[in-house]
Short mmCIF file of N, CA and C in Angstrom, two decimals:
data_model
loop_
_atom_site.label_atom_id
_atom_site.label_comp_id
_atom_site.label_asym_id
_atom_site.label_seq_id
_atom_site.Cartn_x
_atom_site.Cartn_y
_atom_site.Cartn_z
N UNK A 1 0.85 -1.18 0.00
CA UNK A 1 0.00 0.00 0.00
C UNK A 1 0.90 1.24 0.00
N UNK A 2 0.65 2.22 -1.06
CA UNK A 2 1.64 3.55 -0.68
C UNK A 2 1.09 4.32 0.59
N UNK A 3 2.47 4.86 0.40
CA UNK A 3 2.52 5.43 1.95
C UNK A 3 2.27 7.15 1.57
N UNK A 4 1.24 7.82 1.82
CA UNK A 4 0.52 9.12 1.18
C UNK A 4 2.09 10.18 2.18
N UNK A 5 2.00 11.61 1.06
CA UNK A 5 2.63 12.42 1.41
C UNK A 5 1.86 13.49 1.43
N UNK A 6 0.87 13.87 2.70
CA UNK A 6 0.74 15.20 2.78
C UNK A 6 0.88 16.07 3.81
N UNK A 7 0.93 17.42 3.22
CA UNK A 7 1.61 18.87 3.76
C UNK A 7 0.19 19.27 4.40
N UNK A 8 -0.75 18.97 4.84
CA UNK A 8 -1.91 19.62 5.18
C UNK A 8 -1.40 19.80 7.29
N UNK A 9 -0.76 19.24 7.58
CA UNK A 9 -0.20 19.77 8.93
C UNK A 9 1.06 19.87 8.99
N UNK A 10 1.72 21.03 8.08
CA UNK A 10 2.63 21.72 8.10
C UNK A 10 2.48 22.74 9.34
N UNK A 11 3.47 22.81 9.66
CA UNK A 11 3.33 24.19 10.63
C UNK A 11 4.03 25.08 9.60
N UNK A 12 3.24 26.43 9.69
CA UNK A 12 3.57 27.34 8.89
C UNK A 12 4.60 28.63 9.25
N UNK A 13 4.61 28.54 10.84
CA UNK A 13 5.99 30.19 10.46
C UNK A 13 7.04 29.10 11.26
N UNK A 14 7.84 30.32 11.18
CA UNK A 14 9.20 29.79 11.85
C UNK A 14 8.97 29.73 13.61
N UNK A 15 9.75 28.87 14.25
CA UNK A 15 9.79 28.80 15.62
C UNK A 15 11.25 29.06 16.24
N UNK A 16 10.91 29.84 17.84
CA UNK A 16 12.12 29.80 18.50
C UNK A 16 12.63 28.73 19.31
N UNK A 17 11.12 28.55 19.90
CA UNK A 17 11.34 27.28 20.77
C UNK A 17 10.69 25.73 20.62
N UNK A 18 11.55 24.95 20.19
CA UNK A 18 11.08 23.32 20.55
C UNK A 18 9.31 23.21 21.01
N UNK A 19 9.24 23.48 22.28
CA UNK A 19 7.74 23.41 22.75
C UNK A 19 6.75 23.92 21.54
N UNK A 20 6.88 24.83 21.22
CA UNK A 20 5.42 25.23 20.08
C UNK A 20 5.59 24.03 19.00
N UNK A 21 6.56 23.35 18.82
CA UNK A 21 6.54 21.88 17.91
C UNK A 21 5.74 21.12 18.16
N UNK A 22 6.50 20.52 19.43
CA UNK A 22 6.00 19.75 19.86
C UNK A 22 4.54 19.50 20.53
N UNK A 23 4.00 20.68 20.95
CA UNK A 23 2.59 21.06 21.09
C UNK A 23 2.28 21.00 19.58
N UNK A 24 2.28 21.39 18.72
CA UNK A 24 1.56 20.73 17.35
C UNK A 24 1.75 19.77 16.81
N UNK A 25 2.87 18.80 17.27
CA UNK A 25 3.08 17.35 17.08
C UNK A 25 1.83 16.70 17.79
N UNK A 26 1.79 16.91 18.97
CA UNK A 26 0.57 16.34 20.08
C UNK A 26 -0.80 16.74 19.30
N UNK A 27 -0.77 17.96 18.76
CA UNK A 27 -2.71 18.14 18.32
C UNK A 27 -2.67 17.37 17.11
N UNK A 28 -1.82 17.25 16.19
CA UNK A 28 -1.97 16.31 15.10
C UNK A 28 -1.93 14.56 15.34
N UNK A 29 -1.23 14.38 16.49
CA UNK A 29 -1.95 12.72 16.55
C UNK A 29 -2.91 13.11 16.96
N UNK A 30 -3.87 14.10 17.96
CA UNK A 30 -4.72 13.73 18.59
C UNK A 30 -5.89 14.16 17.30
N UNK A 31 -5.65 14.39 16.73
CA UNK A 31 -6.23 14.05 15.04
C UNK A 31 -6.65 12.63 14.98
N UNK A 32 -5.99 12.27 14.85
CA UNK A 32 -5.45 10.54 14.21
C UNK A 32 -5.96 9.42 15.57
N UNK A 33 -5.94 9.85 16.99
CA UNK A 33 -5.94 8.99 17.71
C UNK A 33 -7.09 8.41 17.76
N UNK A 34 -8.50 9.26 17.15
CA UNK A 34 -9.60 8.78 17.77
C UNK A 34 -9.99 8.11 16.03
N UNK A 35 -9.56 7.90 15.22
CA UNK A 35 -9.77 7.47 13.98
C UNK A 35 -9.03 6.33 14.01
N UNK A 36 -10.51 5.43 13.22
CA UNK A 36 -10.58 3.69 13.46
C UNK A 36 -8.99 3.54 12.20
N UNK A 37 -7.83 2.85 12.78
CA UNK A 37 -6.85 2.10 12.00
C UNK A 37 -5.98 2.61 11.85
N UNK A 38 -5.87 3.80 13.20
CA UNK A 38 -4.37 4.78 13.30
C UNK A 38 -3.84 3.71 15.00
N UNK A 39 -2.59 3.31 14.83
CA UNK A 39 -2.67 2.40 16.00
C UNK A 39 -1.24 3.49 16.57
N UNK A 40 -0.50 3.77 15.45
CA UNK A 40 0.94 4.13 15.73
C UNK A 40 1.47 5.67 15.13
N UNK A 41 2.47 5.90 15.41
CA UNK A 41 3.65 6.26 14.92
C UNK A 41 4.88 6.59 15.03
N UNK A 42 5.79 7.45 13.89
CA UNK A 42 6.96 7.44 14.27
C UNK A 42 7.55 8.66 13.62
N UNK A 43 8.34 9.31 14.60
CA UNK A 43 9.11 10.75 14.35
C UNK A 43 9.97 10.91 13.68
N UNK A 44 10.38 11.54 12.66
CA UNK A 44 11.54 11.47 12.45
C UNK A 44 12.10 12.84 11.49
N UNK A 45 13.17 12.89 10.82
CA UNK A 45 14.07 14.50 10.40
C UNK A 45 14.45 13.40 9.10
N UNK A 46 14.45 14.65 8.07
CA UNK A 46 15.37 14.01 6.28
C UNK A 46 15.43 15.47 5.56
N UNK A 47 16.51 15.26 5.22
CA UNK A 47 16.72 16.82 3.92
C UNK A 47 15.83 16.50 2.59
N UNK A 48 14.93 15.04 2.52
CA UNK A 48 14.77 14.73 1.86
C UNK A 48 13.31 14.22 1.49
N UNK A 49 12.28 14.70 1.62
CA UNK A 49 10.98 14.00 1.90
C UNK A 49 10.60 12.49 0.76
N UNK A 50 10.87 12.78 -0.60
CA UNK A 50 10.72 11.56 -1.01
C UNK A 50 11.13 11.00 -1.33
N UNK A 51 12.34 10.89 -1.10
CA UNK A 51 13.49 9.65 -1.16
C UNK A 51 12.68 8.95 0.12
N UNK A 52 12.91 9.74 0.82
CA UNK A 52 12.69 9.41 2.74
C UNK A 52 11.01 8.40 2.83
N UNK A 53 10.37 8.98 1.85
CA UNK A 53 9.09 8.51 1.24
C UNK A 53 8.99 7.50 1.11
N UNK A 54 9.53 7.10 0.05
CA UNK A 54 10.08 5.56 -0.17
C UNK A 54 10.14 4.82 0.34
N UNK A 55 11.47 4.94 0.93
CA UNK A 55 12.39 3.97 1.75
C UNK A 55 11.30 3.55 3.35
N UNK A 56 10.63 4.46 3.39
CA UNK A 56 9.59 3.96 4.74
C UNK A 56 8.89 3.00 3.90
N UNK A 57 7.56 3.43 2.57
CA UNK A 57 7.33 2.84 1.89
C UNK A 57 7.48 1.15 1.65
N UNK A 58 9.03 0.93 1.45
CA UNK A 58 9.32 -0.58 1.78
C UNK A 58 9.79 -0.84 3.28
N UNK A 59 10.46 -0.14 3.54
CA UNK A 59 10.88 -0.66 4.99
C UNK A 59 9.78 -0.74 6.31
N UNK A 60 8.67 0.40 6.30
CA UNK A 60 7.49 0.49 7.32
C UNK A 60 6.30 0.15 6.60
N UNK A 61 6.22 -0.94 6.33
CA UNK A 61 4.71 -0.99 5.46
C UNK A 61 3.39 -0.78 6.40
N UNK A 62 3.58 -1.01 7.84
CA UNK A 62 2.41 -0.02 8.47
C UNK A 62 1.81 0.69 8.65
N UNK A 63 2.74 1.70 7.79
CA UNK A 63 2.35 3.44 8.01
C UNK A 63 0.99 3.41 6.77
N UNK A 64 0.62 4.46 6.90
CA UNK A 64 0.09 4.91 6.09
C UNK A 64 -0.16 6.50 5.50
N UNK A 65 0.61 7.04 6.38
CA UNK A 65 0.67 8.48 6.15
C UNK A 65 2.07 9.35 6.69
N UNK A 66 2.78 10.17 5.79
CA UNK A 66 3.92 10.18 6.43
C UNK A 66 3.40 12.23 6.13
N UNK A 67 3.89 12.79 7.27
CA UNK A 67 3.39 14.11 7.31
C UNK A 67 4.24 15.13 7.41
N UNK A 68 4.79 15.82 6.84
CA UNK A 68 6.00 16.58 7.08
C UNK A 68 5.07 17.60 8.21
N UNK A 69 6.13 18.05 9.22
CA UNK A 69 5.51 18.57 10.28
C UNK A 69 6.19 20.39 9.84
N UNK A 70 7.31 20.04 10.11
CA UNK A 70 8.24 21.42 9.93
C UNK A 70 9.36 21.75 9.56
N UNK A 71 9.70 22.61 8.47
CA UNK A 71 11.16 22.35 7.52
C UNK A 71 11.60 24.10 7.58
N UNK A 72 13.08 23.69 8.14
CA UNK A 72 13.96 24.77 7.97
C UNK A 72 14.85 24.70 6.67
N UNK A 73 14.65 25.76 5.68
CA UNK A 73 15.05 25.95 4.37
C UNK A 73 16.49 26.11 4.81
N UNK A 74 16.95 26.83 5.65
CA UNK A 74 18.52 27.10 5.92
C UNK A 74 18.68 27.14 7.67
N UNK A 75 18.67 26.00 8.16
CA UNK A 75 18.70 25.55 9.08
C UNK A 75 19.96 26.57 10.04
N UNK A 76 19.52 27.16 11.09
CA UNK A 76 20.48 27.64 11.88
C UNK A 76 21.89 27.40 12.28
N UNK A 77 21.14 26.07 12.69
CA UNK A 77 22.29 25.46 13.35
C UNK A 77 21.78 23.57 12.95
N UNK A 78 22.60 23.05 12.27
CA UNK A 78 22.25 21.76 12.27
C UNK A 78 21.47 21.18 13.69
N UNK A 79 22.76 21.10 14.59
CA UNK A 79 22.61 20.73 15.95
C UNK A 79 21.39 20.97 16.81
N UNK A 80 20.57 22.40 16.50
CA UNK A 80 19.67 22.68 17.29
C UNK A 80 18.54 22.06 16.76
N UNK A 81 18.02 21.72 14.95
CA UNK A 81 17.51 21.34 14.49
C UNK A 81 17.14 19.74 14.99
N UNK A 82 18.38 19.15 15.16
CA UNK A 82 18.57 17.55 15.42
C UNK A 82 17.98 17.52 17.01
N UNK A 83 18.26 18.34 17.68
CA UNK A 83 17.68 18.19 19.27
C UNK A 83 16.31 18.25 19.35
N UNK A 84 15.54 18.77 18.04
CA UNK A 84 13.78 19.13 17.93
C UNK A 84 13.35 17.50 17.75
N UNK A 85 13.98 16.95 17.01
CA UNK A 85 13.70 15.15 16.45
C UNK A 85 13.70 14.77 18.06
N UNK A 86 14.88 14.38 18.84
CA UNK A 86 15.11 14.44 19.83
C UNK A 86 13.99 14.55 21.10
N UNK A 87 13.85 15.73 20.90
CA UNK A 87 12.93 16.35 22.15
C UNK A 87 10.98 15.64 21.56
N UNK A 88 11.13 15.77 20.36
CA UNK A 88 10.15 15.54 19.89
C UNK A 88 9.29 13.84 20.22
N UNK A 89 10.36 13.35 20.20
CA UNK A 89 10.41 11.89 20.57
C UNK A 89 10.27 11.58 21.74
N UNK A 90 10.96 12.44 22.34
CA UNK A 90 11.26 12.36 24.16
C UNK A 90 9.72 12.79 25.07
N UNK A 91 9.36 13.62 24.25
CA UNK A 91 7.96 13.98 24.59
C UNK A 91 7.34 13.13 24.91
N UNK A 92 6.74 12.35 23.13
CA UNK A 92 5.92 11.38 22.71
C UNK A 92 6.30 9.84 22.87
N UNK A 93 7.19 9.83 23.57
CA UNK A 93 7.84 8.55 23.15
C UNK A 93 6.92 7.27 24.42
N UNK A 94 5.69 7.98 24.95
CA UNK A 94 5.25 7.03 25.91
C UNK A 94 3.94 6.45 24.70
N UNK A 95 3.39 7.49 23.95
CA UNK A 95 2.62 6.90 23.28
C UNK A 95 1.47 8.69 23.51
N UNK A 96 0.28 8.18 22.99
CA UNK A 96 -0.04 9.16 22.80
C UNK A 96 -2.06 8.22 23.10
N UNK A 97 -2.69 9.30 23.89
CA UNK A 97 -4.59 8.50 24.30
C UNK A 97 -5.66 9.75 23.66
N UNK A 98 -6.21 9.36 22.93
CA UNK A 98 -7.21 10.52 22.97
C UNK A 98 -7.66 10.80 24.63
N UNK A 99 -8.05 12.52 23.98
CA UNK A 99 -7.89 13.06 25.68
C UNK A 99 -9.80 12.46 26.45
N UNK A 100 -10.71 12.52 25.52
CA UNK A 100 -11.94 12.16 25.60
C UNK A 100 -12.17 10.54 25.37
N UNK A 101 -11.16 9.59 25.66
CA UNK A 101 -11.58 8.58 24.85
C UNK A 101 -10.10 7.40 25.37
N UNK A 102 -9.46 7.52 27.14
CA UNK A 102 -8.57 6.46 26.83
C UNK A 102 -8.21 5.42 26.15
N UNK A 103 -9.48 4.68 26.12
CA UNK A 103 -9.12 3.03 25.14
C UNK A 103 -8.51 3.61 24.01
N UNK A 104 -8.36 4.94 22.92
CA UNK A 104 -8.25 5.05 22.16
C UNK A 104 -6.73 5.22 22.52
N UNK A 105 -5.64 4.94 21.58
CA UNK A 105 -4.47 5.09 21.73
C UNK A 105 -3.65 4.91 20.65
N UNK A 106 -2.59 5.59 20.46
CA UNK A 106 -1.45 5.41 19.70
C UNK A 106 0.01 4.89 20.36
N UNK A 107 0.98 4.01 19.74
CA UNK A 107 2.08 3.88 20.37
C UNK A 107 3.80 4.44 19.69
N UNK A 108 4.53 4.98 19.73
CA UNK A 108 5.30 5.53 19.69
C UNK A 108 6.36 4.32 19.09
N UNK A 109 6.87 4.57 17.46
CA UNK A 109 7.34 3.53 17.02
C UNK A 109 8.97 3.84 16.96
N UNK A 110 9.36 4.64 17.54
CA UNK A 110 10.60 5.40 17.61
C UNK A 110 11.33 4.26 18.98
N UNK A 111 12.87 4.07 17.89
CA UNK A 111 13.89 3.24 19.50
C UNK A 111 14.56 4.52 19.62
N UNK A 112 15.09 4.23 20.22
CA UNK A 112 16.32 5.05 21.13
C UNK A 112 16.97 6.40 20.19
N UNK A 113 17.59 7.24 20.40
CA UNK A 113 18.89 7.70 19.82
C UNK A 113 18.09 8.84 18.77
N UNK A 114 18.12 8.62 17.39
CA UNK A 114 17.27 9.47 16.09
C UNK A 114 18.63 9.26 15.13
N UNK A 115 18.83 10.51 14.01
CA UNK A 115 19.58 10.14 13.48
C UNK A 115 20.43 11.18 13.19
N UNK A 116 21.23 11.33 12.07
CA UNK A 116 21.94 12.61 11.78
C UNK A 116 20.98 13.95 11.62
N UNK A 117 22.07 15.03 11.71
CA UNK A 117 20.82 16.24 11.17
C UNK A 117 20.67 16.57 10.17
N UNK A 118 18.91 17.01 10.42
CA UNK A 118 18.45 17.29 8.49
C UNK A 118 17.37 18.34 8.68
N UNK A 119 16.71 18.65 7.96
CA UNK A 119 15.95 19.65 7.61
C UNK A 119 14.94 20.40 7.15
N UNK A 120 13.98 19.04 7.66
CA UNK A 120 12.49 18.31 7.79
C UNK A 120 11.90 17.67 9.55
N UNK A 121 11.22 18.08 10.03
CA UNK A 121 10.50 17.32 10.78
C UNK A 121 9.51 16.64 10.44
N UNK A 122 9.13 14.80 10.35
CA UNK A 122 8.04 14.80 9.66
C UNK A 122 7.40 13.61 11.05
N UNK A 123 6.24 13.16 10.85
CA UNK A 123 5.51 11.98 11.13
C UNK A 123 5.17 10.72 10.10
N UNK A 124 5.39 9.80 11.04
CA UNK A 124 4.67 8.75 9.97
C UNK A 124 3.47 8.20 10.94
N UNK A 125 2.59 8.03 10.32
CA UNK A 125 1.29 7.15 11.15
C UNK A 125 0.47 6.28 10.23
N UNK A 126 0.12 5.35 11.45
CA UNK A 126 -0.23 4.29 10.86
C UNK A 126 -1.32 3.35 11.59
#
């Protein structure tokens, strides 16, 4: 099954701080949490959205939606960029309940660590 690419929860201006991310990381699963055949997902950073597309494509065939969250065109600082993946994960990484609706839940498909820095924040869910 392809794995859809859309920009419809982009965050649109620039940010100073991590938290306003990650607070719109949280309202966009809680999108997804209460909708029948979203069980998961997983965080992640690419300079590259559809290469990056792909390669989930065969490697995560669970997903079903991969969402670019937030992209720095000329990234500040690599490093500070890579700590948003990071923090982003660290947040979410228990899983995620609709707030009206415990049984409903998502689980956090992210291990340990993240990866090099890049210049995309995206989601995959599934």
């Amino acid at each position: 099954m392809p794995l859809t690419l859309t920009h419809k929860h982009e965050f649109q201006r620039s940010v100073l701080v991590n938290e306003a991310i990650i607070g719109h990381v949280r309202d966009v699963l809680n999108t997804y949490v209460n909708k029948p055949g979203f069980s998961r997902f997983y965080i992640g950073i690419t300079s590259d959205l559809e290469t990056r597309r792909i390669e989930h494509e065969r490697k995560k065939p669970v997903f079903k939606l991969m969402c670019p969250i937030y992209g720095e065109a000329n990234p500040k600082s690599d490093i500070a960029f890579h700590a948003l993946e990071r923090d982003v994960i660290n947040a979410l990484r228990a899983g995620i309940s609709h707030p009206d609706d415990p049984s409903r839940s998502m689980v956090c498909d992210n291990g340990a660590g993240g990866s090099m820095p890049k210049s995309w924040l995206y989601l995959l869910i599934g």
